PDB file of C-alpha atoms in Angstrom:
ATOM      1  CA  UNK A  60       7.480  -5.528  20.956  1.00 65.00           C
ATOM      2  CA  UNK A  61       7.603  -7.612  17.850  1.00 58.00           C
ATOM      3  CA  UNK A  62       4.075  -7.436  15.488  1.00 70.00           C
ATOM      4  CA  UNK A  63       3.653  -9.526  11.994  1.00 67.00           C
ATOM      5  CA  UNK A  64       3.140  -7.137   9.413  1.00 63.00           C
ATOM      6  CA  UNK A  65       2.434  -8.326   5.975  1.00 63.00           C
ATOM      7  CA  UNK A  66       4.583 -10.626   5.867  1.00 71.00           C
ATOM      8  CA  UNK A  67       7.023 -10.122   7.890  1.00 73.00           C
ATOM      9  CA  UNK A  68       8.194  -9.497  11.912  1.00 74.00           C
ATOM     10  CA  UNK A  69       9.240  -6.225  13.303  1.00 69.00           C
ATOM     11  CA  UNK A  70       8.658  -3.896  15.744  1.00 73.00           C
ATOM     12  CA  UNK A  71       5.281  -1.487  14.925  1.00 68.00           C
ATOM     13  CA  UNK A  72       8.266   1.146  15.130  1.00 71.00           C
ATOM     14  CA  UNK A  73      10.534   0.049  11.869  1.00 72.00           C
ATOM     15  CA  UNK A  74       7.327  -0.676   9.823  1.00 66.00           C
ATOM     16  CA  UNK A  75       7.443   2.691   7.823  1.00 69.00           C
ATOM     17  CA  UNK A  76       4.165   4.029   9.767  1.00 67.00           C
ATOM     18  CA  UNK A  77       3.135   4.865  13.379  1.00 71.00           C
ATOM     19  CA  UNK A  78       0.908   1.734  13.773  1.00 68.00           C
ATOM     20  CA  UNK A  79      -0.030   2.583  17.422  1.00 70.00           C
ATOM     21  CA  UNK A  80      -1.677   5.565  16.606  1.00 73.00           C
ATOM     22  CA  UNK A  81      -5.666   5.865  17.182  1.00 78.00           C
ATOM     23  CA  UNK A  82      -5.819   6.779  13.563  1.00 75.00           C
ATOM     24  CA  UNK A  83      -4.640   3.384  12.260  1.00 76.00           C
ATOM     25  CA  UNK A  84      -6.197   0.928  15.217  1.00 74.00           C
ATOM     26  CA  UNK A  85      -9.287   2.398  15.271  1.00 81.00           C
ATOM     27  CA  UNK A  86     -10.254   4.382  12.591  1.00 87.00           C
ATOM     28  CA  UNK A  87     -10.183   7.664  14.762  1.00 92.00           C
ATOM     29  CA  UNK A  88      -9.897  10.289  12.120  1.00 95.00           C
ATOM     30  CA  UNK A  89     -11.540  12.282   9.041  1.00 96.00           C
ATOM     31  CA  UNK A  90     -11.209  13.118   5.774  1.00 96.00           C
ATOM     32  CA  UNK A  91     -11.969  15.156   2.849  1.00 97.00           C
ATOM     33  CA  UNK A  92     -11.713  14.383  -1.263  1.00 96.00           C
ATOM     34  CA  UNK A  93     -11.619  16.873  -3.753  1.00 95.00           C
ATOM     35  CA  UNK A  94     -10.648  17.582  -7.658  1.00 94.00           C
ATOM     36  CA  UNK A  95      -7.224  19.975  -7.491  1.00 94.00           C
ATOM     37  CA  UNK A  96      -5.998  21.553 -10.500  1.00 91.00           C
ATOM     38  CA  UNK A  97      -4.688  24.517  -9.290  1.00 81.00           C
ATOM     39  CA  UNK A  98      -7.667  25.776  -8.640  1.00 80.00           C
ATOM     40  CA  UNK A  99     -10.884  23.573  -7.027  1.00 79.00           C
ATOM     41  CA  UNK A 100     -14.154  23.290  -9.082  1.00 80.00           C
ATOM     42  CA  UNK A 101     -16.007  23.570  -5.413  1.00 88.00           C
ATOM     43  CA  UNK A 102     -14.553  26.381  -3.189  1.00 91.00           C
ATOM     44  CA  UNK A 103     -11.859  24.778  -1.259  1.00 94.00           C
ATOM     45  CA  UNK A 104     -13.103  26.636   1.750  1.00 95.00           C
ATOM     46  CA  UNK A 105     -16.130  24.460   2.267  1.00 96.00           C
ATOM     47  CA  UNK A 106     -13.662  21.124   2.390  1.00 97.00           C
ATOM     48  CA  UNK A 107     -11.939  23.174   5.213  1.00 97.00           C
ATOM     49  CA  UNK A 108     -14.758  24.400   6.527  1.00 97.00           C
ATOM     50  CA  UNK A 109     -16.253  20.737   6.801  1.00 97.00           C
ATOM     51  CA  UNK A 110     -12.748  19.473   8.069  1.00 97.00           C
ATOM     52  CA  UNK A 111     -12.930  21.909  11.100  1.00 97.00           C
ATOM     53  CA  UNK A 112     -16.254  21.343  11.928  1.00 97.00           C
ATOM     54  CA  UNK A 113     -15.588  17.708  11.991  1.00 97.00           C
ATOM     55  CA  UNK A 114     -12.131  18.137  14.094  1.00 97.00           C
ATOM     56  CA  UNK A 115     -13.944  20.291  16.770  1.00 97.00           C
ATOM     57  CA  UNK A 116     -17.249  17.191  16.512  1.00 96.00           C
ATOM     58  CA  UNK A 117     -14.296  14.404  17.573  1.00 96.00           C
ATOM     59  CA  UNK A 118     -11.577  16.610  19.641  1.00 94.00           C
ATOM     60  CA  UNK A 119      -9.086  16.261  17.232  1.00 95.00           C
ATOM     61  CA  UNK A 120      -6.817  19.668  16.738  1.00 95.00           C
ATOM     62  CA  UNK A 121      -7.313  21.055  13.538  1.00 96.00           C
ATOM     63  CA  UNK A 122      -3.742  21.497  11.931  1.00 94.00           C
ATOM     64  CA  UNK A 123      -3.302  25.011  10.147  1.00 95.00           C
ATOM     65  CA  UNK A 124      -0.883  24.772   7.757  1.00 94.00           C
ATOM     66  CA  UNK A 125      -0.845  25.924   3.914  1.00 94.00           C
ATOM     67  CA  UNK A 126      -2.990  22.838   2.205  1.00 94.00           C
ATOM     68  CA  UNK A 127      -3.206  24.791  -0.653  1.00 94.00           C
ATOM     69  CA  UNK A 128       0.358  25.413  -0.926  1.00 93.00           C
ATOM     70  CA  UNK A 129       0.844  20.936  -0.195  1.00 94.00           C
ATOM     71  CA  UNK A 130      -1.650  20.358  -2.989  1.00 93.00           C
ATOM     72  CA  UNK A 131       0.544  22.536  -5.828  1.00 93.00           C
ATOM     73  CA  UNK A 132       3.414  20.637  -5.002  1.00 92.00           C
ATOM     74  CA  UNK A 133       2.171  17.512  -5.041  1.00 93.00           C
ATOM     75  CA  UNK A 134       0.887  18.651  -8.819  1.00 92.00           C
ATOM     76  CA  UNK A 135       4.647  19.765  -9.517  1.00 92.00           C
ATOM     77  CA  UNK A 136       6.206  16.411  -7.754  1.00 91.00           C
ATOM     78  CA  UNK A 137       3.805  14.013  -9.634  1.00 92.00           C
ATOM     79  CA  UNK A 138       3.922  15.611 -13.234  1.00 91.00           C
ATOM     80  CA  UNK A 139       0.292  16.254 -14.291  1.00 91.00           C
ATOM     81  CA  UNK A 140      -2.337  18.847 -14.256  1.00 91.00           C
ATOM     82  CA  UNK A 141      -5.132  17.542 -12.404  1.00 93.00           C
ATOM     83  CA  UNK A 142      -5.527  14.900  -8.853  1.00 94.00           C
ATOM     84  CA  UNK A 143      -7.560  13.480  -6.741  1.00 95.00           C
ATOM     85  CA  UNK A 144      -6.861  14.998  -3.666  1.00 94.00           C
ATOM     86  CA  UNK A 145      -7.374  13.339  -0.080  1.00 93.00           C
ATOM     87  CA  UNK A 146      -6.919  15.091   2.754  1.00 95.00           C
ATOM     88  CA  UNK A 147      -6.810  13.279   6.066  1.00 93.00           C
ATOM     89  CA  UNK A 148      -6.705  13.986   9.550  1.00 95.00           C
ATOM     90  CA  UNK A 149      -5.723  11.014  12.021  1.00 92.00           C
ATOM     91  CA  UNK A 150      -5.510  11.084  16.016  1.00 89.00           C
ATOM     92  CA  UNK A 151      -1.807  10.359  17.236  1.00 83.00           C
ATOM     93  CA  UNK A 152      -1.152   9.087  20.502  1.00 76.00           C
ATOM     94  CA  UNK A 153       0.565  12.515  22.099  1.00 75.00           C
ATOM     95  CA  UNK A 154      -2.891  13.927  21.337  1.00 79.00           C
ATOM     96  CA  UNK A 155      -1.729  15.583  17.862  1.00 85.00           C
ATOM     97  CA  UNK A 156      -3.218  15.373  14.883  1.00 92.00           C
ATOM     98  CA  UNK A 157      -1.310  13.628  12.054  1.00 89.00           C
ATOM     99  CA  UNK A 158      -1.986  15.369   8.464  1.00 92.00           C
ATOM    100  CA  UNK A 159      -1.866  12.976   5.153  1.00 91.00           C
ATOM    101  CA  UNK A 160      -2.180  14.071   1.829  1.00 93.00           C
ATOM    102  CA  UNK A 161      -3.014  12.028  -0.789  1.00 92.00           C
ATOM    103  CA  UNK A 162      -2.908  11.982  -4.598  1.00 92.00           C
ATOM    104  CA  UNK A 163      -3.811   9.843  -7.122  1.00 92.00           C
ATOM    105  CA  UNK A 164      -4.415  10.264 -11.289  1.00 92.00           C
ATOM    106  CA  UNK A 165      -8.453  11.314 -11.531  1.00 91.00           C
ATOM    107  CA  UNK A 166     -10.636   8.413 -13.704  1.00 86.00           C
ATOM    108  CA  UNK A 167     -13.776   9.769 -14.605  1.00 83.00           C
ATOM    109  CA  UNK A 168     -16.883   8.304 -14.421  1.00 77.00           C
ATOM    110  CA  UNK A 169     -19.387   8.286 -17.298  1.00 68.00           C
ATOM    111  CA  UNK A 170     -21.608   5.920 -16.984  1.00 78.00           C
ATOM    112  CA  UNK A 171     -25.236   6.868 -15.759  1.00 90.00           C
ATOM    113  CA  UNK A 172     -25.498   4.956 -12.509  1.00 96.00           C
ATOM    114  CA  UNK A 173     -27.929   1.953 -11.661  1.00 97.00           C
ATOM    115  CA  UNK A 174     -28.945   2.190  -7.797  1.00 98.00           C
ATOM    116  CA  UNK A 175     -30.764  -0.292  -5.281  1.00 98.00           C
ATOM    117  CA  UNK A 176     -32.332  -0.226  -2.423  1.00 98.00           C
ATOM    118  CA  UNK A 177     -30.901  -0.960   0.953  1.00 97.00           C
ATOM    119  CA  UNK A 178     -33.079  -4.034   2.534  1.00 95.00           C
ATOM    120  CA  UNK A 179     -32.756  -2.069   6.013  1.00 96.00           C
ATOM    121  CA  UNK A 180     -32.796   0.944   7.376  1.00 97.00           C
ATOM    122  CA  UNK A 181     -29.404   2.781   8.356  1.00 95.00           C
ATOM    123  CA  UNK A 182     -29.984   3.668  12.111  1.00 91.00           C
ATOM    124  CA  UNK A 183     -28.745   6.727  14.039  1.00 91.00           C
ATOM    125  CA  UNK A 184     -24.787   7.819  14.104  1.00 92.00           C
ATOM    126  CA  UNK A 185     -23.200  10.849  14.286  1.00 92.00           C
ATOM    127  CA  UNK A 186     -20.765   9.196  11.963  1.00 93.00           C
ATOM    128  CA  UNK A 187     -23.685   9.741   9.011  1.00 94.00           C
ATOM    129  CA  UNK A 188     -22.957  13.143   9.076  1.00 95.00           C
ATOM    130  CA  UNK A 189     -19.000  13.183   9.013  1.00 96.00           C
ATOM    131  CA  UNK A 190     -16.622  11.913   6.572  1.00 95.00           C
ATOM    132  CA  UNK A 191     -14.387   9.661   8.778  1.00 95.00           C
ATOM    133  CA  UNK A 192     -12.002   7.294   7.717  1.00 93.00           C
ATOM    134  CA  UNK A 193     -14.189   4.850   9.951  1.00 90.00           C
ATOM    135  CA  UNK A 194     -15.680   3.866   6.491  1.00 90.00           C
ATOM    136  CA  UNK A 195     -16.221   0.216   6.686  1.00 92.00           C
ATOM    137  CA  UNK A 196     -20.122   0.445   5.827  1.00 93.00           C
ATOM    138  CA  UNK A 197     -20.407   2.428   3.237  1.00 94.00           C
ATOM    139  CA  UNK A 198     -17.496   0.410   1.345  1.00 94.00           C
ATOM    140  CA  UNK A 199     -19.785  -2.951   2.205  1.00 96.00           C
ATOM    141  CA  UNK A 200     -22.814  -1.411   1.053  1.00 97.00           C
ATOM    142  CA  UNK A 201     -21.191  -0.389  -2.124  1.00 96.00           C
ATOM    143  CA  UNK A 202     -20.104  -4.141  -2.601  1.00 97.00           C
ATOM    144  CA  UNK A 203     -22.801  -5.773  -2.123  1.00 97.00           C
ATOM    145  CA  UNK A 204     -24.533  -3.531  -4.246  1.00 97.00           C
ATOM    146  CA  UNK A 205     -22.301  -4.046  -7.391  1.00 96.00           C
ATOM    147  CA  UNK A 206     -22.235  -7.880  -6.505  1.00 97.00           C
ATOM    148  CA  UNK A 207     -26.325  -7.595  -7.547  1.00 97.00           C
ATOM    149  CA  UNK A 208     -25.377  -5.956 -10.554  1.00 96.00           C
ATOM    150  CA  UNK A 209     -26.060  -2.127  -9.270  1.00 97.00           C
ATOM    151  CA  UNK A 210     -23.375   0.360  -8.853  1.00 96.00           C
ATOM    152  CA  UNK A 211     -24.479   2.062  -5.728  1.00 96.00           C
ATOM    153  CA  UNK A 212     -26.514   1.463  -2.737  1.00 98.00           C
ATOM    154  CA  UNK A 213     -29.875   3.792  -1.735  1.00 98.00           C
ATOM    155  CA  UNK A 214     -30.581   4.337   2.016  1.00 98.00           C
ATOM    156  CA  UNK A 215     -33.560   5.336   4.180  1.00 98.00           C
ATOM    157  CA  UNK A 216     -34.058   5.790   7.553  1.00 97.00           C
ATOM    158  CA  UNK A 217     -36.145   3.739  10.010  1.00 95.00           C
ATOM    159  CA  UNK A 218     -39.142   6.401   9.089  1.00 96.00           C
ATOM    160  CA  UNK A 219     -38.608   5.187   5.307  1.00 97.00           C
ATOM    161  CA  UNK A 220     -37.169   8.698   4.319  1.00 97.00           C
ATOM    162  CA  UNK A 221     -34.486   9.074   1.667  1.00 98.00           C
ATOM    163  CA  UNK A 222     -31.465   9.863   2.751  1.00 98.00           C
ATOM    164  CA  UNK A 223     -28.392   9.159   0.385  1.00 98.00           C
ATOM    165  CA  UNK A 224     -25.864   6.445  -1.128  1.00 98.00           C
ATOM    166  CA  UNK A 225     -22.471   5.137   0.160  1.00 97.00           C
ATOM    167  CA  UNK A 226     -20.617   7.975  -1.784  1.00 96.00           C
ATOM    168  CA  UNK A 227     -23.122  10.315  -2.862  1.00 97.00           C
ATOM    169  CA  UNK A 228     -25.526  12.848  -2.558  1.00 98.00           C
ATOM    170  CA  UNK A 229     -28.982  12.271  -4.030  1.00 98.00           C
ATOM    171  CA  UNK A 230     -31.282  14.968  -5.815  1.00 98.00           C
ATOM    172  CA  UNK A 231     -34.719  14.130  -7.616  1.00 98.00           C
ATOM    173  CA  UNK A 232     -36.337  16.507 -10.273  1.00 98.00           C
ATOM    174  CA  UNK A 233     -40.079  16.967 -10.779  1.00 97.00           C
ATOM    175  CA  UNK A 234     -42.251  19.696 -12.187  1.00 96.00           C
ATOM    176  CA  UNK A 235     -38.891  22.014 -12.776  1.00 96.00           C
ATOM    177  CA  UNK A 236     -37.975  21.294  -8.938  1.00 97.00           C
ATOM    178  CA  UNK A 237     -35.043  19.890  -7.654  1.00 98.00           C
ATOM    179  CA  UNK A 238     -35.380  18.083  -4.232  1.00 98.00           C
ATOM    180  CA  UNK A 239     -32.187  16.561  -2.288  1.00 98.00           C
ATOM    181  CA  UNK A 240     -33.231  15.366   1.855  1.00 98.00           C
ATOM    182  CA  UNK A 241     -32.120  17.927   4.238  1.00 97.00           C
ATOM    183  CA  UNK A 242     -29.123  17.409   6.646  1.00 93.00           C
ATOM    184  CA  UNK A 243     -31.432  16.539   9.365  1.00 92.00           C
ATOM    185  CA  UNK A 244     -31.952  13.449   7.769  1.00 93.00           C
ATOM    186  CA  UNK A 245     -28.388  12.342   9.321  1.00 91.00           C
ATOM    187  CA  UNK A 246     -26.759  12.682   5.433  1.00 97.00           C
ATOM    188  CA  UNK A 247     -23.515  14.113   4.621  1.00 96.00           C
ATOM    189  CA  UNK A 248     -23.534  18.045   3.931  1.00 96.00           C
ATOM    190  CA  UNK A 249     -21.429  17.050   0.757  1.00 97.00           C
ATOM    191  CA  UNK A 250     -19.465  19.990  -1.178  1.00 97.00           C
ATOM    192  CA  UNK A 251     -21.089  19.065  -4.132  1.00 96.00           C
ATOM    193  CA  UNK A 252     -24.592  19.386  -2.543  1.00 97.00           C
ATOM    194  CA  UNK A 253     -23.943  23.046  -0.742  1.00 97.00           C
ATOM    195  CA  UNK A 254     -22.980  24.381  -4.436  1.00 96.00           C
ATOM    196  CA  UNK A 255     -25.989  23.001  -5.840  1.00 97.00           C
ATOM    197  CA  UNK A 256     -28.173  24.400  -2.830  1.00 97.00           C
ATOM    198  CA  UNK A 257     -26.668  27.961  -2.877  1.00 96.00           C
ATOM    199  CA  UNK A 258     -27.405  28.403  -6.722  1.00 95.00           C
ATOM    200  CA  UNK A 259     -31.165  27.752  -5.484  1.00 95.00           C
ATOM    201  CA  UNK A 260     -31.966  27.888  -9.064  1.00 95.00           C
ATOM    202  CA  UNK A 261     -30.576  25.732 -12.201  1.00 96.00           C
ATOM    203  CA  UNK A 262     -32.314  26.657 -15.885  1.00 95.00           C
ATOM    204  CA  UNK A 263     -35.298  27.630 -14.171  1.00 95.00           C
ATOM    205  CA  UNK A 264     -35.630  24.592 -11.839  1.00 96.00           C
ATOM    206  CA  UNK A 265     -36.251  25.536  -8.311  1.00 97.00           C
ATOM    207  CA  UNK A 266     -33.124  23.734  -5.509  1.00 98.00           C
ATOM    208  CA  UNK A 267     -34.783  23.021  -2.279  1.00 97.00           C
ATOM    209  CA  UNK A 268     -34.431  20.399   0.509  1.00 98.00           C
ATOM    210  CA  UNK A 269     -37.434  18.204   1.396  1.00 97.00           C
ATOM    211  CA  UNK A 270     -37.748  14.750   2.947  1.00 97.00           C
ATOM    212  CA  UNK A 271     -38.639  12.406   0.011  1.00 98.00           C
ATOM    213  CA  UNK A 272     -40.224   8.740   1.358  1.00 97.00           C
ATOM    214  CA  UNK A 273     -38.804   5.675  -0.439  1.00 97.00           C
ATOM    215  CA  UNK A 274     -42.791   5.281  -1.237  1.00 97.00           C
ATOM    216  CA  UNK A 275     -42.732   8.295  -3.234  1.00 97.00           C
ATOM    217  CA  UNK A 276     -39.048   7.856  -5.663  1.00 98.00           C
ATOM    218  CA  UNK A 277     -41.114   6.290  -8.465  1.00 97.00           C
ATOM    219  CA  UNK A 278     -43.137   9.716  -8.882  1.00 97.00           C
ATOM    220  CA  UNK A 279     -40.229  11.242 -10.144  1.00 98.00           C
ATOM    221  CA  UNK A 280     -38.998  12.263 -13.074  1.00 98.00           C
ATOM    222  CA  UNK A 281     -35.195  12.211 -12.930  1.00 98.00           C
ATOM    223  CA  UNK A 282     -32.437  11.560 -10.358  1.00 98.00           C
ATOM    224  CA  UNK A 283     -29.063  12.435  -9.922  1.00 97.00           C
ATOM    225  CA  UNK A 284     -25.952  11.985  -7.184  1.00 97.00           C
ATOM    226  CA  UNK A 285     -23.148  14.246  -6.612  1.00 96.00           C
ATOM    227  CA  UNK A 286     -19.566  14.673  -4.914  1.00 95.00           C
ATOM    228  CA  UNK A 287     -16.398  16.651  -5.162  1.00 95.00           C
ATOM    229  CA  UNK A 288     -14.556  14.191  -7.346  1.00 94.00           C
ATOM    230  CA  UNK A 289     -17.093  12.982  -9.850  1.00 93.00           C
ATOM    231  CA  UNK A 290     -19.541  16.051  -9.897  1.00 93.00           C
ATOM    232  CA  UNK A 291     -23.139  15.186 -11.303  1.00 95.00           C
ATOM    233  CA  UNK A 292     -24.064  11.532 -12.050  1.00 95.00           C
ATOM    234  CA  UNK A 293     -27.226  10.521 -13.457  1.00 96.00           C
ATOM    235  CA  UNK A 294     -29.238   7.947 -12.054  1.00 98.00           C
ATOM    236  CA  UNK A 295     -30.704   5.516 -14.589  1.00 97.00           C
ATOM    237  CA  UNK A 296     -32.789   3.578 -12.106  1.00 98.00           C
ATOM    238  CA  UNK A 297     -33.666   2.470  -8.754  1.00 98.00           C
ATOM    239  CA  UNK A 298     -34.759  -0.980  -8.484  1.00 97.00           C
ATOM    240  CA  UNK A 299     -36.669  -1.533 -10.870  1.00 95.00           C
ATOM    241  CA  UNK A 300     -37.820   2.456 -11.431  1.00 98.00           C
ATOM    242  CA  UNK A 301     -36.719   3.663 -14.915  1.00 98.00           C
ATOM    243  CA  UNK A 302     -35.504   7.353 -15.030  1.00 98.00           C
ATOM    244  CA  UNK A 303     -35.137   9.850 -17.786  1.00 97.00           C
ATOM    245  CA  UNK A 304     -31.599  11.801 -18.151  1.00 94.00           C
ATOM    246  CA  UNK A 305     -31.681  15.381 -16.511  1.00 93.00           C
ATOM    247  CA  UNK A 306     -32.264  17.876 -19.262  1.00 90.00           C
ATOM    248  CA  UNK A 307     -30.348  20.786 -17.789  1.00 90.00           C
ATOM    249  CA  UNK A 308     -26.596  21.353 -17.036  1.00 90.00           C
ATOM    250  CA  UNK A 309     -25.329  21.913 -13.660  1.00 90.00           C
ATOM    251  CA  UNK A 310     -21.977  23.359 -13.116  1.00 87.00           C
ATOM    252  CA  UNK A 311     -20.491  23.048 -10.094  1.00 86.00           C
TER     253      UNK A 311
END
């Protein structure tokens, strides 16, 4: 069969990519993104240890093959020290999985973040609690949010509890305790986050989970997100609640 693809006809087979595969139609597939150096500032076992569980959550095969050994070359074939690794695993039609790496150059982000509010609650879906590259939502949330002016997008559930942004992790710090919702909460169980949770202690601030009500953020004293690529980011505000930078360092 003949398809239009960007700008041109041919068959899906001569476009350069399998576009009959479940991965590309509809999104069937997950993913994780990480720093690589050689080495990984987060144990690279908990990005394959989140990969798996995902893979055995969506019946897709789990591929076992050297990523680690993929990653170092893609350092030597690109030039550079350092990458933003993605590692994705897509459903193929013969019931394999198809493995893509990518890499791109790493742009850090310094800026202490500005967050709002999502108008409605985010309903149940086990996709909350995978990373899947079905990720149309969060990239709309994250739009719409920067279209207001905000750089990121805060979401509750339908009980009004906390749960986290469209690429981050969220903690809050009060009375030398650090509070990030649990994973019950339907929230990713971020890299980032299960570092931060198995110090259980950072400069004498107690780490523990707790389900924090969108009533409550402005009783706070600081808040920060986190992920694999950008690490700790402090939280300025939400809404119109005025935070105070974290005065500790966390090292992932």
């Amino acid at each position: 069969m003949i398809w239009f693809i960007d700008g041109m006809y041919a068959s899906p087979e001569n476009a350069g990519y399998n576009l009959n595969n479940s991965g590309f139609l509809h999104g069937y597939g997950v993913f994780t993104t990480l720093l690589y150096s050689n080495s990984c500032r987060i144990p690279f076992y908990y990005h394959l240890e989140r990969l798996r569980n995902a893979c055995k959550k969506f019946n897709l095969l789990f591929p076992e093959i050297d990523y680690r050994m993929i990653m170092r070359k893609l350092l030597e074939y690109n030039k550079v020290n350092l990458l933003r690794i993605r590692i994705i695993l897509q459903k193929s039609e013969d019931r394999t999985t198809k493995v893509i790496v990518t890499a791109d150059n790493f742009s850090p982000q310094k800026k202490r973040f500005k967050l709002v509010s999502c108008s409605e609650p985010r309903h149940c879906s086990v996709l909350n609690k995978y990373k899947t590259t079905n990720y149309m939502l969060p990239m709309y949330y994250k739009q719409v949010a920067m279209e207001n002016g905000f750089d990121e997008m805060l979401f509750h559930d339908c009980e009004g509890n906390v749960l986290e942004t469209c690429f981050a992790n969220v903690f809050f710090v009060r009375n030398r305790h650090i509070y990030t919702p649990p994973v019950t909460n339907e929230i990713l169980a971020g890299t980032a986050r299960r570092t931060i949770l198995e110090k259980g202690e950072i400069e004498g601030f107690q780490v523990t989970e707790a389900n924090i009500s969108m009533k409550e953020i402005g009783d706070f004293e600081s808040v920060f997100l986190t992920n694999a690529v950008h690490g700790v980011m402090q939280v300025d505000s939400i809404d119109n609640i005025k935070y105070t930078p974290i005065s500790f360092t966390v090292k992932l």
